[in-house]
Short mmCIF file of C-alpha atoms and ligand atoms in Angstrom, two decimals:
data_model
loop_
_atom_site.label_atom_id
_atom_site.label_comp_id
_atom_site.label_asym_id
_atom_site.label_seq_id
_atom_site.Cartn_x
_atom_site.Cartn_y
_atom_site.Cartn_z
CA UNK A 1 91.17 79.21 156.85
CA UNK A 2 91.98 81.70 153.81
CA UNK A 3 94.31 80.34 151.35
CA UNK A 4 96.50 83.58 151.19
CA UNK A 5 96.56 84.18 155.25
CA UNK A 6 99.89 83.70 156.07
CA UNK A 7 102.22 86.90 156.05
CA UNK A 8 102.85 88.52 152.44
CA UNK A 9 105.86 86.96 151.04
CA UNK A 10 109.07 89.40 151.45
CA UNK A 11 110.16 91.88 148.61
CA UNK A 12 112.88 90.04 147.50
CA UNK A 13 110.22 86.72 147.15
CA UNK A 14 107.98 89.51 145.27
CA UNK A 15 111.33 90.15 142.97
CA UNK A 16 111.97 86.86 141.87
CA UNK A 17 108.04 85.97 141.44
CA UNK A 18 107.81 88.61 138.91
CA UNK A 19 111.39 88.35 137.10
CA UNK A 20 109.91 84.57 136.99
CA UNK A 21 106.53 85.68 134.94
CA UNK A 22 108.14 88.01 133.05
CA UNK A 23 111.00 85.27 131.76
CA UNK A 24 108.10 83.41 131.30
CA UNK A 25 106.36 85.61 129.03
CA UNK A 26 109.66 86.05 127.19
CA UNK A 27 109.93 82.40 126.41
CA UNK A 28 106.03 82.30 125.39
CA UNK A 29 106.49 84.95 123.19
CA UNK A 30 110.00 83.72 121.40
CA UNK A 31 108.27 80.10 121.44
CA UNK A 32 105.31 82.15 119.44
CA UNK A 33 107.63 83.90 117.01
CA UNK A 34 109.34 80.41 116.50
CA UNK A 35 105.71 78.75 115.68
CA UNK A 36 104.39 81.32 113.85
CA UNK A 37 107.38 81.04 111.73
CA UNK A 38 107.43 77.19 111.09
CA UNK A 39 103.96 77.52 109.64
CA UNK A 40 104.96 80.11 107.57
CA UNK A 41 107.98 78.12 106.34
CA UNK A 42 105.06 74.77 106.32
CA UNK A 43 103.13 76.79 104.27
CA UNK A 44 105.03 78.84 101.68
CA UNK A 45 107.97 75.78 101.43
CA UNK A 46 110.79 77.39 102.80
CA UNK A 47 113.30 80.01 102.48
CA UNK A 48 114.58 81.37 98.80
CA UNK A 49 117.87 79.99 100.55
CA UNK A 50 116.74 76.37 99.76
CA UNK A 51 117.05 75.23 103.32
CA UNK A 52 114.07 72.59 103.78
CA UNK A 53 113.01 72.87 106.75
CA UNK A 54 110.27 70.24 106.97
CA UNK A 55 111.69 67.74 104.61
CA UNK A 56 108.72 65.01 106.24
CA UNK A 57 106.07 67.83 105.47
CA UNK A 58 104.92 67.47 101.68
CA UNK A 59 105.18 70.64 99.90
CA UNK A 60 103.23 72.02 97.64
CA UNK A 61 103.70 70.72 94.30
CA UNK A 62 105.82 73.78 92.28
CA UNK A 63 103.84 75.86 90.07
CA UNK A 64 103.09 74.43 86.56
CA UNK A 65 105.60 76.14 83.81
CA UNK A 66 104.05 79.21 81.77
CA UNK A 67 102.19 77.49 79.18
CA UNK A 68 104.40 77.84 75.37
CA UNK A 69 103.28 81.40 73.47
CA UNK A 70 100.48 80.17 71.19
CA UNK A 71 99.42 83.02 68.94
CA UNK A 72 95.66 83.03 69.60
CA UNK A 73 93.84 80.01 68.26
CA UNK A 74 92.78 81.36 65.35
CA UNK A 75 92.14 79.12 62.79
CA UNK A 76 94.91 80.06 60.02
CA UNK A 77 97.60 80.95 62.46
CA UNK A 78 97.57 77.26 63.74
CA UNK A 79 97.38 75.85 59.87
CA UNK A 80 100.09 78.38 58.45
CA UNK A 81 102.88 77.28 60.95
CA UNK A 82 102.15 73.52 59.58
CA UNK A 83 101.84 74.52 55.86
CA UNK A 84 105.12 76.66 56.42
CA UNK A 85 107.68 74.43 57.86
CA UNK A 86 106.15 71.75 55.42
CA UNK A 87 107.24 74.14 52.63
CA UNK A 88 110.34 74.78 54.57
CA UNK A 89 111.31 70.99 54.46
CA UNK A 90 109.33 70.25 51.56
CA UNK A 91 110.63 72.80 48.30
CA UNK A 92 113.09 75.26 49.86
CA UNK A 93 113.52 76.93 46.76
CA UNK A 94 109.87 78.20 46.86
CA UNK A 95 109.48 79.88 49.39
CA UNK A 96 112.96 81.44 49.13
CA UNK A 97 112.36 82.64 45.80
CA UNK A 98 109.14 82.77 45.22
CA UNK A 99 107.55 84.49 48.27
CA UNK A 100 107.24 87.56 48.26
CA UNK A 101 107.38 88.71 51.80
CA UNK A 102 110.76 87.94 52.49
CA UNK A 103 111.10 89.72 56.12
CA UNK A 104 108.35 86.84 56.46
CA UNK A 105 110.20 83.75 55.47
CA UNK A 106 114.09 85.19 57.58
CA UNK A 107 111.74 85.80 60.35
CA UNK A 108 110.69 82.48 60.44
CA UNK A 109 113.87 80.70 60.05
CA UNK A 110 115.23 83.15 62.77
CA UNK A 111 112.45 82.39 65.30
CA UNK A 112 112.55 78.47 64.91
CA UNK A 113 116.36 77.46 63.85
CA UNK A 114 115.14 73.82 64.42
CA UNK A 115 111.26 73.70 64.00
CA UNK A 116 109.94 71.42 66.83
CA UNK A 117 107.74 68.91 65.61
CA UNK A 118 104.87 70.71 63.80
CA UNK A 119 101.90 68.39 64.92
CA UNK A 120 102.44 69.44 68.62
CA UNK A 121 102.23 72.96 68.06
CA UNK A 122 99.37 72.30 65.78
CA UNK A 123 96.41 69.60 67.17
CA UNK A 124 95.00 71.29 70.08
CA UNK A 125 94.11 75.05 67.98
CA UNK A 126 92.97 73.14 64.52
CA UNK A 127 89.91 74.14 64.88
CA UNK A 128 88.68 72.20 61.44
CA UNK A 129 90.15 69.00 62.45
CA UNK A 130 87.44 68.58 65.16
CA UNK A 131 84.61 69.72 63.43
CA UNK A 132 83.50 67.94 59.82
CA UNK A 133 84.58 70.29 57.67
CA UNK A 134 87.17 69.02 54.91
CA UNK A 135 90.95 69.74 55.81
CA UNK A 136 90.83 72.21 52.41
CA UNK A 137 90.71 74.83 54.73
CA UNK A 138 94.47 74.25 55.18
CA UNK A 139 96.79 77.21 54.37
CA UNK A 140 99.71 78.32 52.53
CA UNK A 141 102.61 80.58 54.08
CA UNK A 142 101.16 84.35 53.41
CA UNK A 143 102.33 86.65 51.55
CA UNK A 144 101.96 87.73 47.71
CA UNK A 145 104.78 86.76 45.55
CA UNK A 146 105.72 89.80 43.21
CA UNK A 147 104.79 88.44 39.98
CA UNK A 148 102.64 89.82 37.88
CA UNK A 149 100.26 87.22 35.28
CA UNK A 150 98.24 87.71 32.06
CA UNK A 151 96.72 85.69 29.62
CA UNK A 152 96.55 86.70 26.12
CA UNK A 153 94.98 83.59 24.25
CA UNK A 154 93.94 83.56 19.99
CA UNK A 155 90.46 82.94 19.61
CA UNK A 156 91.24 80.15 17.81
CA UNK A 157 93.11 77.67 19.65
CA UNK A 158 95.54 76.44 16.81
CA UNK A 159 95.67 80.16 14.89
CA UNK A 160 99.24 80.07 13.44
CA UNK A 161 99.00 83.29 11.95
CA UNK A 162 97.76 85.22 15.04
CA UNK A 163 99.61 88.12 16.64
CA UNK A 164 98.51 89.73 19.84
CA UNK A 165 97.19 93.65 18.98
CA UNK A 166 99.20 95.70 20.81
CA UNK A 167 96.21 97.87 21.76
CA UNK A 168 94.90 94.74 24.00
CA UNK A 169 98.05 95.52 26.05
CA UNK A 170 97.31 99.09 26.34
CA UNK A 171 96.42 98.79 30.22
CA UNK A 172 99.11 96.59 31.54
CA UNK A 173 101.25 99.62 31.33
CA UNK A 174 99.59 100.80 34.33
CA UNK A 175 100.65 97.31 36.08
CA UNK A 176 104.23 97.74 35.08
CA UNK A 177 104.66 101.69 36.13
CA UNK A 178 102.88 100.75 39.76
CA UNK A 179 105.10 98.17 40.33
CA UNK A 180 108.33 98.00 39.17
CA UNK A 181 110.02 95.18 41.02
CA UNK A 182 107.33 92.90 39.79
CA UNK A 183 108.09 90.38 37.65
CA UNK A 184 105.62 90.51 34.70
CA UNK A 185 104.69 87.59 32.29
CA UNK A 186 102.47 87.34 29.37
CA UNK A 187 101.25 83.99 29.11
CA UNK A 188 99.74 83.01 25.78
CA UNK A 189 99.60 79.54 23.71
CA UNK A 190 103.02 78.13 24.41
CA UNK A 191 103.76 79.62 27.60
CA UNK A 192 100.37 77.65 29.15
CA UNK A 193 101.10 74.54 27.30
CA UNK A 194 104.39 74.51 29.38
CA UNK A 195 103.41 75.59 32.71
CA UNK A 196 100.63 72.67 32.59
CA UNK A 197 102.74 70.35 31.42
CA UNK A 198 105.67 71.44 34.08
CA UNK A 199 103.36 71.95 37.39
CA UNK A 200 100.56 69.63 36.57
CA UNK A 201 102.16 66.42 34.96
CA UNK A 202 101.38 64.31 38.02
CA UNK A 203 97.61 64.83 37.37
CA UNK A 204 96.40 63.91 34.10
CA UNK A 205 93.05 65.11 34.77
CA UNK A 206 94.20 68.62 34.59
CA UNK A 207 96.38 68.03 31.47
CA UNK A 208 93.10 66.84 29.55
CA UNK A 209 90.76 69.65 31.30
CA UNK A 210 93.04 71.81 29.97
CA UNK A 211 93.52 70.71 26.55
CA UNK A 212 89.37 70.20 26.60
CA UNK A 213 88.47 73.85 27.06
CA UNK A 214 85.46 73.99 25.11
CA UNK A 215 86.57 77.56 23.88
CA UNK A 216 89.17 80.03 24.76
CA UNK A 217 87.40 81.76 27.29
CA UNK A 218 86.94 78.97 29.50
CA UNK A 219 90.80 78.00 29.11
CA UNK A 220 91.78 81.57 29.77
CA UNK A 221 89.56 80.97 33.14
CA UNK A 222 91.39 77.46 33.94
CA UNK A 223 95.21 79.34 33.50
CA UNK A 224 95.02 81.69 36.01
CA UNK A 225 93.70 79.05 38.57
CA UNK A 226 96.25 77.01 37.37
CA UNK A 227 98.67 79.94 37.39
CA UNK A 228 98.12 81.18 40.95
CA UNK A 229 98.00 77.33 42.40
CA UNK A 230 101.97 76.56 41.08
CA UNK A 231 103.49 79.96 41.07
CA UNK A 232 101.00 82.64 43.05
CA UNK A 233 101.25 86.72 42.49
CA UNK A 234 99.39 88.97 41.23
CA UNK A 235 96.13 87.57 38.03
CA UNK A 236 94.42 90.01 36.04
CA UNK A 237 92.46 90.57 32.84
CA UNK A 238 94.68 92.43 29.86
CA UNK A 239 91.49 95.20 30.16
CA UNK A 240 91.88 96.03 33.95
CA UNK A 241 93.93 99.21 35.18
CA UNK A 242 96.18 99.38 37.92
CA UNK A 243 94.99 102.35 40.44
CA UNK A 244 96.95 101.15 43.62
CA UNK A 245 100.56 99.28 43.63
CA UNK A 246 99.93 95.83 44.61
CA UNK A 247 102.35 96.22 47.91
CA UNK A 248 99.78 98.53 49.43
CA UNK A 249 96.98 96.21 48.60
CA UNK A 250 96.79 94.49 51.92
CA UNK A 251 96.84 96.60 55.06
CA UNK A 252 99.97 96.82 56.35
CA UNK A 253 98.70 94.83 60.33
CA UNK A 254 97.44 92.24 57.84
CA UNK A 255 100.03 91.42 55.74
CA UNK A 256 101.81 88.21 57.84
CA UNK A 257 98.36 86.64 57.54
CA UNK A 258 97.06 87.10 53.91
CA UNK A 259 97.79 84.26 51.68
CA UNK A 260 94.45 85.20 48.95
CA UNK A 261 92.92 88.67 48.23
CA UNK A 262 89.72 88.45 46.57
CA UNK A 263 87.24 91.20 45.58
CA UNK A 264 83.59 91.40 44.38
CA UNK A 265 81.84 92.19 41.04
CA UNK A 266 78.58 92.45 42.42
CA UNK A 267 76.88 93.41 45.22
CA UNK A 268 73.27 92.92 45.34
CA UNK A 269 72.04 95.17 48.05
CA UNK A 270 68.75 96.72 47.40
CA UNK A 271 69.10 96.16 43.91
CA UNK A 272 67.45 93.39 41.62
CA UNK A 273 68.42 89.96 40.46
CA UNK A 274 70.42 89.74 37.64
CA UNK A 275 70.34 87.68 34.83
CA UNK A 276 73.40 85.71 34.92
CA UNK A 277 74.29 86.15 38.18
CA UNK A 278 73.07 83.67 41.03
CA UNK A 279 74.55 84.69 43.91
CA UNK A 280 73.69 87.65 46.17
CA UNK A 281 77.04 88.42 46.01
CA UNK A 282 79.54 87.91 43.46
CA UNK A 283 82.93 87.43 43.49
CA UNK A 284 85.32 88.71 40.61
CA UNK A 285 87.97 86.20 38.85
CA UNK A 286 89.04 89.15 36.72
CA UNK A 287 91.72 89.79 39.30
CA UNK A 288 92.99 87.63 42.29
CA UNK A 289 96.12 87.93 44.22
CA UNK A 290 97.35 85.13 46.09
CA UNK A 291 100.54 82.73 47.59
CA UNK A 292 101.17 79.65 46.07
CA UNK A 293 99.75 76.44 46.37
CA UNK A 294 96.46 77.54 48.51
CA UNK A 295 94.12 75.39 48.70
CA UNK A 296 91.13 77.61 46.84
CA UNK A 297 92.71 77.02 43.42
CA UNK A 298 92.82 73.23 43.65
CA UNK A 299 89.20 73.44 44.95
CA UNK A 300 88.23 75.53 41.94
CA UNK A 301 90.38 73.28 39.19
CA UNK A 302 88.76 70.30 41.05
CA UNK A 303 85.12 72.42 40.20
CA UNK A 304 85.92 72.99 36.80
CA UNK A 305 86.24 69.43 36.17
CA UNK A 306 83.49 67.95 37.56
CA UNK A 307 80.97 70.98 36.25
CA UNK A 308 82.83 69.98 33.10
CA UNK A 309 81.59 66.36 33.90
CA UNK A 310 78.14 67.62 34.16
CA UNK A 311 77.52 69.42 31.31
CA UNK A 312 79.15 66.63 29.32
CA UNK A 313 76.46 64.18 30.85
CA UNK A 314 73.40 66.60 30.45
CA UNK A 315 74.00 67.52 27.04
CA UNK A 316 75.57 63.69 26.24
CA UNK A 317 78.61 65.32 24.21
CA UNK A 318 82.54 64.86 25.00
CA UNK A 319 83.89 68.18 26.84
CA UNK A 320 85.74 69.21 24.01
CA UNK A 321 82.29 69.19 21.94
CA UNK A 322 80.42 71.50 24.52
CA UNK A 323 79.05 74.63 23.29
CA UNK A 324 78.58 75.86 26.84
CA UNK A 325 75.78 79.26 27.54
CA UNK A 326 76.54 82.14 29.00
CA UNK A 327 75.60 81.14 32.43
CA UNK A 328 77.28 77.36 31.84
CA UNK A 329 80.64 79.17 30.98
CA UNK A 330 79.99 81.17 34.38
CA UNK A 331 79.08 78.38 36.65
CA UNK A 332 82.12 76.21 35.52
CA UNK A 333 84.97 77.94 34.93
CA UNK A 334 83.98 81.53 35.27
CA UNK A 335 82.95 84.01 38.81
CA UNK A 336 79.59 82.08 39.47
CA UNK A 337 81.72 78.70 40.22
CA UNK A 338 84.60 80.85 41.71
CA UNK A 339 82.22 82.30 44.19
CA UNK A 340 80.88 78.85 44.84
CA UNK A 341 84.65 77.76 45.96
CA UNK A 342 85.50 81.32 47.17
CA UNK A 343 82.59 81.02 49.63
CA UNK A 344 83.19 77.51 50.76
CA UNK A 345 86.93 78.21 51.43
CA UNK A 346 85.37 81.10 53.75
CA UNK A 347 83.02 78.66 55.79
CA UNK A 348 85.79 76.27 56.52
CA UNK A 349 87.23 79.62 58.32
CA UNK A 350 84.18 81.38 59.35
CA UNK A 351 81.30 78.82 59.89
CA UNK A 352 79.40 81.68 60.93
CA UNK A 353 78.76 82.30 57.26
CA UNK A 354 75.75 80.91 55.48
CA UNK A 355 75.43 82.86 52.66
CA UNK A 356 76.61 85.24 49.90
CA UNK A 357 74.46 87.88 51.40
CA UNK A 358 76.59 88.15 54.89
CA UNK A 359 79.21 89.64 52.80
CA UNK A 360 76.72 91.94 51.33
CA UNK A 361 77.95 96.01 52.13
CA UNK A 362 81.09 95.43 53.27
CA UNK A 363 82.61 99.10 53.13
CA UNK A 364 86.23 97.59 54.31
CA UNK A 365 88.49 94.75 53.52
CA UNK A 366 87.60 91.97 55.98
CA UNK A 367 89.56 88.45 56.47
CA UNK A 368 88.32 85.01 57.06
CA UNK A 369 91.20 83.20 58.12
CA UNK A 370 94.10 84.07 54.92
CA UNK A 371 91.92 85.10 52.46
CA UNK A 372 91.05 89.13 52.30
CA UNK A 373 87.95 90.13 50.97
CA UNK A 374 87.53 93.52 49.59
CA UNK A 375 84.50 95.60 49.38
CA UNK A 376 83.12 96.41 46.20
CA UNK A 377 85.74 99.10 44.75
CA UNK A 378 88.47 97.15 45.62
CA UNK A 379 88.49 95.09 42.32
CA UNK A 380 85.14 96.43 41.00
CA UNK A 381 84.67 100.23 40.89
CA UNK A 382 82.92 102.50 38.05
CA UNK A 383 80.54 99.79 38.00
CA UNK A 384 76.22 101.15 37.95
CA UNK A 385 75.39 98.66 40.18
CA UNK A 386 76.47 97.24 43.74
CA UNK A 387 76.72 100.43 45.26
CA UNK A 388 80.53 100.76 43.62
CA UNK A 389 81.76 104.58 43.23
CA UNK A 390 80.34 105.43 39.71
CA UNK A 391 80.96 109.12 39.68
CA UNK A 392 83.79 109.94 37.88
CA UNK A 393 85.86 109.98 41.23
CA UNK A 394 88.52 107.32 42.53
CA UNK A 395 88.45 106.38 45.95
CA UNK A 396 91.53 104.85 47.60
CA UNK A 397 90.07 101.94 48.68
CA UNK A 398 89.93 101.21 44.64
CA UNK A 399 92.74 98.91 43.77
CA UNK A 400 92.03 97.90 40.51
CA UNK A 401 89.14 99.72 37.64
CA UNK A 402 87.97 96.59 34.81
CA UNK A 403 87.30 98.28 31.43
CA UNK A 404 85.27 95.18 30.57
CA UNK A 405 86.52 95.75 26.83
CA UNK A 406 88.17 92.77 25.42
CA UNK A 407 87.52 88.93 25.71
CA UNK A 408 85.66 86.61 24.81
CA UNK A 409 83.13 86.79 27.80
CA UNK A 410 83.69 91.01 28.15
CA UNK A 411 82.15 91.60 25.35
CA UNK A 412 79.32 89.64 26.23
CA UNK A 413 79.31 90.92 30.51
CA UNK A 414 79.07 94.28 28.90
CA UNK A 415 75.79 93.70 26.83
CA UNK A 416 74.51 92.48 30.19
CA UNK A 417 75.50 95.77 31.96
CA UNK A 418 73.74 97.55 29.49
CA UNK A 419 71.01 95.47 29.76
CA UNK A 420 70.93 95.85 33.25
CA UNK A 421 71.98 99.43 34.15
C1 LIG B 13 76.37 75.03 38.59
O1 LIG B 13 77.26 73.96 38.42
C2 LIG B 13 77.23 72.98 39.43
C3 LIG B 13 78.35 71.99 39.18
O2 LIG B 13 78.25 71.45 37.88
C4 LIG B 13 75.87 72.34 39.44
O3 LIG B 13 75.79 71.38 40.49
C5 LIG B 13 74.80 73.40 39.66
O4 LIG B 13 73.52 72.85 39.57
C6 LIG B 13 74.95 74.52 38.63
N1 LIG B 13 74.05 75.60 38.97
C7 LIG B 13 73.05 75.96 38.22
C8 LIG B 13 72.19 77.04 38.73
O5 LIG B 13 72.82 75.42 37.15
C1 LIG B 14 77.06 102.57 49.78
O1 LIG B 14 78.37 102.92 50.20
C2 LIG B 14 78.41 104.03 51.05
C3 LIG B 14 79.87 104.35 51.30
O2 LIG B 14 80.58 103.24 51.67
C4 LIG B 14 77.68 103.68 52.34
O3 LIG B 14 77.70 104.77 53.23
C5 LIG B 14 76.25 103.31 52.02
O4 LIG B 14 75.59 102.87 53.17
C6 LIG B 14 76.23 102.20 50.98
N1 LIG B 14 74.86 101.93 50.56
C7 LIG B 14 74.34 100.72 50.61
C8 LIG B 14 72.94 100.57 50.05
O5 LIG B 14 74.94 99.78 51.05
#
C-alpha cells in the first residue's frame, strides 16, 4: 500500500494546506527578523535610545576616553610646561615682566586657568628622567626677553680714573637702531658688583669666583653668564654689529620653543687644526641670546669654577694669583669651555650627538630641544675660515658681524687669525 493512495484531498483542503505553509513561512521569517535583531542589539549594546535590552548579557565594556592632547613627546615640550608653571607659581613677576614673548606667557594662563598638577602631565614624556643623563637638561619658558647687555670693564680692576672711550661704543649703535623697544644696559664696574651681589647672594661661590677673576677678560666672560642666567636677553661684545633685529632672529615656527640661541666661531670642515682651538667645532660666547634662568649658564658658572679649581691646583697659586695662557683663559671661562657646556646641554637633548663634528656644515639654524644653533654666519660671518661668507657680501642668514677689535682677548684672537688665515 502507497502512502498517498487514497483520493487527493479536496480544493478547499488544498486551500487551507497552503494558507497554512505560507503563515508558516511568515512567522519563520518575522521570528528571523526578530533574531537577527537581538544579536545585533547583543552585539552592538543596544539602541542610541538607551533601552537595554539584554540587561543579563554583559556588554562590552565602553570605549576608553580619547587619551589628553600631549604635544608630541619631545623632550623640551614635556620639561617647559614643568619649568613654566613652576615660574608661574614660583616669581610671577618674571615672567610677566621679563619675558619677552608675551602672546607666550597670556596664552598660557588662558589655556590652563588652574594648571593641573604638573608631574602628571610631565613623567611619562621626560625622556631624561629614565635614561642617566643629569636633570640639567631641564628648561626654562622660551622666549628672548628684550634686553639688550654689554660689558664695558677697565683693564684695571680698581682704575678710579678710567672713563669708557666713546669709540669702544661705536657699534652698539647698530644694536639700538635695530631694535628699538629693547631695553639696553651697559654694565661696567658697579653695575656687575650689584647684579652679583643681588642675583647671586645665596651662593658664595659665585660671589668669590667673581671677585677672583684672574684678569678682566675672564670676569667680562663670567658677567654675561651670570647676566643671561638672572635676567636673559640679548649678550654681545661692545665690537660686534647688529645686521638683523633680534625679533627676527629665531624663525618665526620656532619661536614658542627657543629658550637659547647659540652660534659658531669656527667650523673646521676641511680645514686644519687650529692653535687654540680644540674642538672641531666651536661655539662663539661673543654673542648669546637666551631666557632666563636656563640651565646652560649655571652649567657654565659651575665650569668656570671648578676649571678655576684646576688651574689653581696645577700651578699651586690662589685663583686670584693665576696668570692664566691663552688657551687656559679659553678653556675656563672663554668659547673652548662654553662649547664644552654648550655641547653637553645638546646631548642631554639629542643623545644622538657624540661630537663637535656632527654639527660640522650646518647651512641652517637647527634645534636640540630649546637651544637654536646657527650655522656659521649667524654669529660668525666675514670670518677666512669655517666656510663663513668672506666676500664682501651679507647674507641674511647673518645676524650678527664681530669686528674682533677691542678686548682684552680680541686683540689677541686677531693675531691668531692672522696667524692662521
Ligand atoms: C680644560 O679644562 C677642563 C676643566 O678644568 C680640564 O678638565 C681639561 O683637561 C682642559 N682641557 C685641556 C685640553 O687642557
Ligand atoms: C660652504 O657653504 C656653502 C653654502 O652654504 C655650501 O654650499 C658648501 O657646501 C659649504 N662648503 C663646505 C666645505 O661645507
Amino acid at each position: 500500500m502507497l502512502p498517498n493512495e487514497g483520493p487527493p484531498p479536496s480544493l478547499p483542503v488544498q486551500l487551507l494546506h497552503s494558507i497554512t505553509r505560507r503563515r508558516h513561512r511568515v512567522y519563520g521569517l518575522i521570528g528571523g527578523v526578530v533574531l537577527l535583531l537581538a544579536v545585533t542589539v547583543w552585539v552592538y549594546g543596544g539602541f542610541e535610545t538607551g533601552i537595554d535590552f539584554f540587561t543579563s548579557v554583559p556588554r562590552p565594556a565602553p570605549p576608553p576616553p580619547p587619551p589628553p592632547q600631549h604635544d608630541p613627546p619631545a623632550n623640551h615640550d614635556a620639561i617647559t610646561t614643568h619649568a613654566a608653571v613652576d615660574v608661574i607659581n614660583g616669581a610671577p613677576s618674571t615672567t610677566a615682566g621679563g619675558v619677552a614673548a608675551p602672546t607666550q606667557t597670556e596664552t598660557q594662563a588662558d589655556e590652563h586657568p588652574a594648571p593641573d598638577p604638573p608631574q602628571e602631565t610631565i613623567e611619562p614624556t621626560d625622556d631624561w628622567r629614565h635614561s642617566n643623563q643629569s636633570p640639567a637638561a631641564a628648561s626654562v619658558t622660551p622666549g628672548i626677553p628684550t634686553k639688550i647687555w654689554q660689558i664695558l670693564l677697565p683693564k684695571k680692576p680698581d682704575d678710579k680714573t678710567w672713563k669708557a672711550d666713546p669709540k669702544s661704543l661705536e657699534d652698539t649703535a647698530s644694536w639700538l637702531a635695530l631694535n628699538t623697544d629693547y631695553m639696553y644696559t651697559l654694565v661696567s664696574q658697579k653695575g656687575g658688583e650689584e647684579l652679583v651681589s643681588n642675583h647671586f647672594s645665596h651662593d658664595p661661590r659665585i660671589i668669590e669666583a667673581y671677585h677672583n677673576m684672574p684678569n678682566v677678560g675672564m670676569k667680562s666672560d663670567l658677567m654675561r653668564y651670570l647676566l643671561l642666567e638672572a635676567e636673559g636677553g640679548v649678550y654681545t661684545d661692545t665690537d660686534t654689529v647688529a645686521l638683523q633685529p633680534i625679533n627676527d632672529w629665531v624663525p618665526a615656527d620656532l619661536r614658542d620653543k627657543v629658550a637659547v640661541v647659540v652660534g659658531f666661531e669656527f667650523d673646521k670642515l676641511d680645514g686644519p687644526w687650529w692653535a687654540d682651538i680644540n674642538h672641531w667645532v666651536q661655539f662663539c660666547q661673543w654673542t648669546i641670546a637666551a631666557a632666563p634662568g636656563h640651565p646652560l649658564f649655571r652649567s657654565m658658572v659651575d665650569r668656570i669654577i671648578a676649571s678655576l679649581d684646576d688651574l689653581s691646583a696645577h700651578y699651586n697659586v690662589p685663583v686670584q694669583d693665576l696668570k692664566p695662557k691663552s688657551f687656559e683663559v679659553m678653556n675656563s671661562t672663554g668659547p673652548a669651555a662654553f662649547t664644552d657646556v654648550v655641547f653637553e646641554q645638546l646631548r642631554l637633548r639629542d643623545p644622538s650627538l657624540k661630537d663637535t663634528a656632527d654639527l660640522s656644515g650646518l647651512t641652517e639654524p637647527k634645534l636640540f630641544g630649546d637651544i637654536l644653533v646657527l650655522p656659521i654666519d649667524g654669529f660668525g660671518m666675514g670670518q677666512q675660515h669655517s666656510n663663513s661668507t668672506n666676500d664682501g657680501s651679507v647674507p641674511p642668514t647673518a645676524l650678527v658681524r664681530h669686528r674682533f677689535k677691542g678686548g682684552w682677548r680680541g686683540s689677541k684672537r686677531r693675531r691668531s687669525e692672522k696667524w692662521r688665515a
